[in-house]
Coordinates of C-alpha atoms in Angstrom, one line a residue:
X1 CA 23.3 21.1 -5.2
X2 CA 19.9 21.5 -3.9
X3 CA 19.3 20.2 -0.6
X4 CA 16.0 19.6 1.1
X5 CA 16.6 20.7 4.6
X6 CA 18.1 24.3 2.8
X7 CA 14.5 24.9 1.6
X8 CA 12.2 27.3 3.3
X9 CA 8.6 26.4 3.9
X10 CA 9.6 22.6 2.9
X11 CA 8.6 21.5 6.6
X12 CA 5.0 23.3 6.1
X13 CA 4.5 21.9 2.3
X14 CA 5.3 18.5 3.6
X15 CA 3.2 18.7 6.6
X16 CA 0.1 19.6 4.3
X17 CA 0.6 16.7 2.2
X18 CA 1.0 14.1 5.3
X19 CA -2.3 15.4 6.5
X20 CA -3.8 14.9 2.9
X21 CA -2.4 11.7 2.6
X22 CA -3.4 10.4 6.0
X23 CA -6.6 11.7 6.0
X24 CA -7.2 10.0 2.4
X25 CA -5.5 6.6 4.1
X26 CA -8.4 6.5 6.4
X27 CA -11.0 6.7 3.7
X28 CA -12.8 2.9 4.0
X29 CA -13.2 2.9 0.0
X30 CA -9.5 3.8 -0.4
X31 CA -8.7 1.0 2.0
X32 CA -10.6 -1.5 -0.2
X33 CA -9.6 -0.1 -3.7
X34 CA -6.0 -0.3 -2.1
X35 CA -6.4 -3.8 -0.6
X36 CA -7.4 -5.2 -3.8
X37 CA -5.0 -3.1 -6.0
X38 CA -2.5 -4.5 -3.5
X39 CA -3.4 -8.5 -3.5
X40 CA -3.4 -8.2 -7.8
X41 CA -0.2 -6.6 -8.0
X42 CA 1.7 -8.9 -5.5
X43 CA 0.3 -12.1 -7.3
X44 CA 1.5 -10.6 -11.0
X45 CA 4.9 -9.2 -10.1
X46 CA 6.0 -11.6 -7.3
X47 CA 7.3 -15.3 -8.0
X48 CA 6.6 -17.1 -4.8
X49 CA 3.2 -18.3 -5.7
X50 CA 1.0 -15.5 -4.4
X51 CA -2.9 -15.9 -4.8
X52 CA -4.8 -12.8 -5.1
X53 CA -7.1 -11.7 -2.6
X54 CA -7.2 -15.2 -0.6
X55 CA -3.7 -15.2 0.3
X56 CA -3.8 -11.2 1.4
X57 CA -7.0 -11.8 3.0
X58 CA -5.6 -14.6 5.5
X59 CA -2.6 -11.9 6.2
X60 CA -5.0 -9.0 7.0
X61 CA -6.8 -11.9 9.7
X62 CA -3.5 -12.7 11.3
X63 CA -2.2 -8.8 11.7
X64 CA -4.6 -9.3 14.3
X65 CA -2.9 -11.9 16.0
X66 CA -0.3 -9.8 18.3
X67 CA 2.4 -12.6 18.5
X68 CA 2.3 -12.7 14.2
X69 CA 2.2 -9.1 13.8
X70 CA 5.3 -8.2 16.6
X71 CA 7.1 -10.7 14.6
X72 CA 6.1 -9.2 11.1
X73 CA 7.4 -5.4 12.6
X74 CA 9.8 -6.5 14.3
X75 CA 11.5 -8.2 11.5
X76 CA 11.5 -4.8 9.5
X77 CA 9.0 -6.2 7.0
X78 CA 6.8 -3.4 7.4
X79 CA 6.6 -0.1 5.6
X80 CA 7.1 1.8 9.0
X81 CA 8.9 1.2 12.1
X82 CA 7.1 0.0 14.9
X83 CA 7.9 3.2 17.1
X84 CA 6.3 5.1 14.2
X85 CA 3.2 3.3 14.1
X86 CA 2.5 3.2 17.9
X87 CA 4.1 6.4 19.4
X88 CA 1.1 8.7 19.4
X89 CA -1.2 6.2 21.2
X90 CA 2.0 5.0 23.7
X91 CA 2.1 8.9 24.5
X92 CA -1.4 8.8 25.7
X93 CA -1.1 5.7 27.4
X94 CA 1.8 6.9 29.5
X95 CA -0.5 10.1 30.2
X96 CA -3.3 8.0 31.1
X97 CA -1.3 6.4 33.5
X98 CA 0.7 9.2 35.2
X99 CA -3.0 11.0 35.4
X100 CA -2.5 14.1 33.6
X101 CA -5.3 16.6 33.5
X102 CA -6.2 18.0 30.2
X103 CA -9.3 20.1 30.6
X104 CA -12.0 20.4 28.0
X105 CA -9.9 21.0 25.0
X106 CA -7.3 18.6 25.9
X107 CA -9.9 15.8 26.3
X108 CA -11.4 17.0 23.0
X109 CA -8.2 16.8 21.1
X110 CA -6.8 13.5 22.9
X111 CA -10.1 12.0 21.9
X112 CA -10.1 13.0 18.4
X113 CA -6.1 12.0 17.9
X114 CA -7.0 8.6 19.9
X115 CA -10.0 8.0 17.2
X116 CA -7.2 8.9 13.9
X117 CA -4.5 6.9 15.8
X118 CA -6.9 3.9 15.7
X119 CA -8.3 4.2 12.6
X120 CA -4.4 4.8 10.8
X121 CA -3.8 1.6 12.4
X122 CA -6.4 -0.2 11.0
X123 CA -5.1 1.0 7.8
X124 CA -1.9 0.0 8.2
X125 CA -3.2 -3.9 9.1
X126 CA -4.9 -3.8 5.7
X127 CA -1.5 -2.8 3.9
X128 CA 0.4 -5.1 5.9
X129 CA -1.8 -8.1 5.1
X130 CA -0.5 -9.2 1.9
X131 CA 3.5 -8.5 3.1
X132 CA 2.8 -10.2 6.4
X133 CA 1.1 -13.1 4.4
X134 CA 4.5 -13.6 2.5
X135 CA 6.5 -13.3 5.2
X136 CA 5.4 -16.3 7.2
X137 CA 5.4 -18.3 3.9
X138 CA 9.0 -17.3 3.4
X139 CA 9.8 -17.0 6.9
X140 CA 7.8 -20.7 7.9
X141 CA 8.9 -20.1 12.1
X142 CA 12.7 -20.3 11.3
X143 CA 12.0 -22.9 8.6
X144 CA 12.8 -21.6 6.1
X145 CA 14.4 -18.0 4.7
X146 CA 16.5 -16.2 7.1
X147 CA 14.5 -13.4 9.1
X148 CA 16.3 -11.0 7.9
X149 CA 15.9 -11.9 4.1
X150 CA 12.2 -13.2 4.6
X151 CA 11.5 -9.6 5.9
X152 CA 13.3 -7.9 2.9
X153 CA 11.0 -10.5 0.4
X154 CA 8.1 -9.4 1.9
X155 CA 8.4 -5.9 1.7
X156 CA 9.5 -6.3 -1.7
X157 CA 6.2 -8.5 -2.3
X158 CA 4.2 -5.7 -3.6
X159 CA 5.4 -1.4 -3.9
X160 CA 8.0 -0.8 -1.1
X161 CA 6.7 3.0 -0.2
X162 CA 9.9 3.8 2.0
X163 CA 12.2 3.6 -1.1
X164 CA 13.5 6.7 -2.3
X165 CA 16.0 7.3 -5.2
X166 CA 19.1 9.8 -4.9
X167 CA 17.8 12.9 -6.6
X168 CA 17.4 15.7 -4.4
X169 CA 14.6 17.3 -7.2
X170 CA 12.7 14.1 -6.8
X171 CA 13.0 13.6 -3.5
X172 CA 12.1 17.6 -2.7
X173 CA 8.9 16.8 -5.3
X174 CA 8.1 13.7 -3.3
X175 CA 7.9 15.3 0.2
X176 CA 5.3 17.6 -0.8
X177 CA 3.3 15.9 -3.9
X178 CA 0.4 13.6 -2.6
X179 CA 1.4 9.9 -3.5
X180 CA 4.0 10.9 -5.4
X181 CA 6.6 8.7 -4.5
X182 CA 3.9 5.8 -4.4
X183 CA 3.4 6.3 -8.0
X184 CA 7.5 5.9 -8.7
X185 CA 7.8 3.1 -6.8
X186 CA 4.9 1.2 -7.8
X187 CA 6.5 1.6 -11.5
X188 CA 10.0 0.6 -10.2
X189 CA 8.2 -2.4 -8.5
X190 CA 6.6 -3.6 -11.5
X191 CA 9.6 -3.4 -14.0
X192 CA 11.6 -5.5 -11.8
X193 CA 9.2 -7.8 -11.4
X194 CA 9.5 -8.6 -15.0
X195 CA 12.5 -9.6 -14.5
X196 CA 13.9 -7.4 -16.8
X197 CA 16.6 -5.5 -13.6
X198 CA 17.9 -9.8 -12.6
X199 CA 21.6 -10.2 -13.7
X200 CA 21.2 -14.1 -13.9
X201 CA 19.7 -14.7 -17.5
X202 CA 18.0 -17.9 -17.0
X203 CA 15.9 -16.3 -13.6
X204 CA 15.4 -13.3 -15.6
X205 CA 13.5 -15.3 -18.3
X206 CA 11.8 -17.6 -15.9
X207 CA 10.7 -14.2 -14.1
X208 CA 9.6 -12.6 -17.2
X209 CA 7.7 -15.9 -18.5
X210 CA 5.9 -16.2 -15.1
X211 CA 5.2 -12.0 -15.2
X212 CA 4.0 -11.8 -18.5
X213 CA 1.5 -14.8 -18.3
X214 CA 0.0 -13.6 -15.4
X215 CA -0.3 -10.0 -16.5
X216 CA -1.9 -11.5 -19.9
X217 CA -4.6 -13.4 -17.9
X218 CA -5.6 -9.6 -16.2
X219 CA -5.2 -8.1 -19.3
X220 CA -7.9 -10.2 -20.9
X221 CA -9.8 -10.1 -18.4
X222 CA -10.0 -6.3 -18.3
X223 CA -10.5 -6.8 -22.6
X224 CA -13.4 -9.0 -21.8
X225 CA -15.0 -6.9 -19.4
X226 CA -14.8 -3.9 -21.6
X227 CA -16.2 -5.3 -24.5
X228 CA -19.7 -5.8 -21.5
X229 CA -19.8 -2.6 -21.1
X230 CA -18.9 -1.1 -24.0
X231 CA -22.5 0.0 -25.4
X232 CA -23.8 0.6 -22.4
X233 CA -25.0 4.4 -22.1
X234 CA -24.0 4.6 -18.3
X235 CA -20.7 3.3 -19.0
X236 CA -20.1 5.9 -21.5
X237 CA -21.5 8.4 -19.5
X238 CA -18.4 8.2 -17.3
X239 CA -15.9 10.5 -17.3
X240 CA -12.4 9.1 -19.2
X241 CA -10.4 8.9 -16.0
X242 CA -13.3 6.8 -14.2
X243 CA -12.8 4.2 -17.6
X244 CA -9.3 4.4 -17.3
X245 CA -8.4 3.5 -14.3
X246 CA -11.1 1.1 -12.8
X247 CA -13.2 -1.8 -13.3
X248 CA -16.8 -1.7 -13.6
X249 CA -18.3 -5.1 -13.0
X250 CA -21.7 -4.3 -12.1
X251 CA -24.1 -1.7 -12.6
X252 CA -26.7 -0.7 -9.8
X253 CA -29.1 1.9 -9.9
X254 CA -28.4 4.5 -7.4
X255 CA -30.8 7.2 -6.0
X256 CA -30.4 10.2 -8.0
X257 CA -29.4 8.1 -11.8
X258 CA -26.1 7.4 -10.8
X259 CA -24.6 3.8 -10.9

């Protein structure tokens, strides 16, 4: 049996693809591409009456309210533990305070990692917006779900990235493949949200009825928007992947002939 931690070079593969992954995370148009991937995906595959973009848009304002958002981590609704997300900048804190001297490269380097650590948390308020949105509709102060199970909804609202099946091979794959893992689970994510892995028969209908009219209405909207831009030169001047896997709703002139 393979395992991971046998593997030489494992430790340098994976930190390559953290760096790659973080430093795409950051990227403002992924953040918006993602946001919106997000918000669609949660309102198709979950059944708790998500709206798209409205409903993740209110959660991304209140991850900026710092009793909501302690709540949201602290519950375990997040993708990452609290500790993970703040130990970098609580390390520089505690330096700031005990008034350690770093020189000219130190300053340099705290500077730049105190700009990322901001800027990866900013990302992560824009991926937590939709979960923490269905956690307080679930959760409702106490009202309503359990914490516990409130918290375990919400990260289930939408692709749960700290899942991770039992094969070693995957696993090994995973740790050094670039949104790998994001890729299984978002497929995972949206075949049970058909229903199609519930035991109870009559909730697995009612969850297949509720997937599969929503993901019509998206599929005909994508139909009907292809069908605009179908003889339009600059549309088919795109390469296939571009037409594949997004939407092109308008077309603007850009300096140079692009669109």
């Amino acid at each position: 049996k393979v395992q991971r931690v046998d593997l030489p070079l494992l430790g340098v593969a994976r930190g390559a693809k953290n760096l790659l992954t973080a430093a795409v995370g950051i990227d403002p148009s992924f953040q918006v591409a993602n946001f919106l991937r997000d918000t669609l995906h949660a309102s198709v595959i979950s059944h708790i009456g998500m709206k798209p973009v409205t409903d993740s848009a209110k959660g991304l304002a209140r991850t900026f309210n710092k009793s909501a958002l302690t709540k949201f981590l602290g519950s375990g609704a997040s993708m990452g533990t609290l500790f993970e997300a703040d130990a970098p900048p609580m390390h520089m804190v505690i330096a700031d305070a005990l008034g350690e001297k770093r020189g000219a490269y130190g300053t340099a380097v705290h500077t730049y990692k105190s700009l990322f650590a901001h800027l990866q948390r900013f990302e992560s308020k824009v991926e937590y917006g939709t979960r923490l949105a269905a956690f307080e509709r679930l959760y409702q102060d106490g009202k309503g779900l359990p914490l516990l199970e409130a918290a375990y909804q919400a990260r289930e609202i939408s692709t749960d990235f700290s899942r991770r099946g039992a094969s070693e091979i995957v696993n090994i794959f995973a740790d050094i493949v670039p949104f790998l893992n994001a890729g299984i689970q978002g497929l995972d994510r949206t075949y049970r949200g058909t229903g199609m892995g519930t035991q109870n028969k009559a909730e697995r209908k009612a969850d297949f009825v509720s997937f599969a009219a929503k993901a019509s209405l998206v599929a005909m909207a994508s139909m009907a928007l292809h069908l605009m831009n179908e003889d339009d030169e600059r549309y088919q001047s795109l390469p296939d992947y571009q037409r594949d896997l997004y939407w092109h709703f308008t077309m603007i002139p850009m300096p140079g002939g692009g669109w």
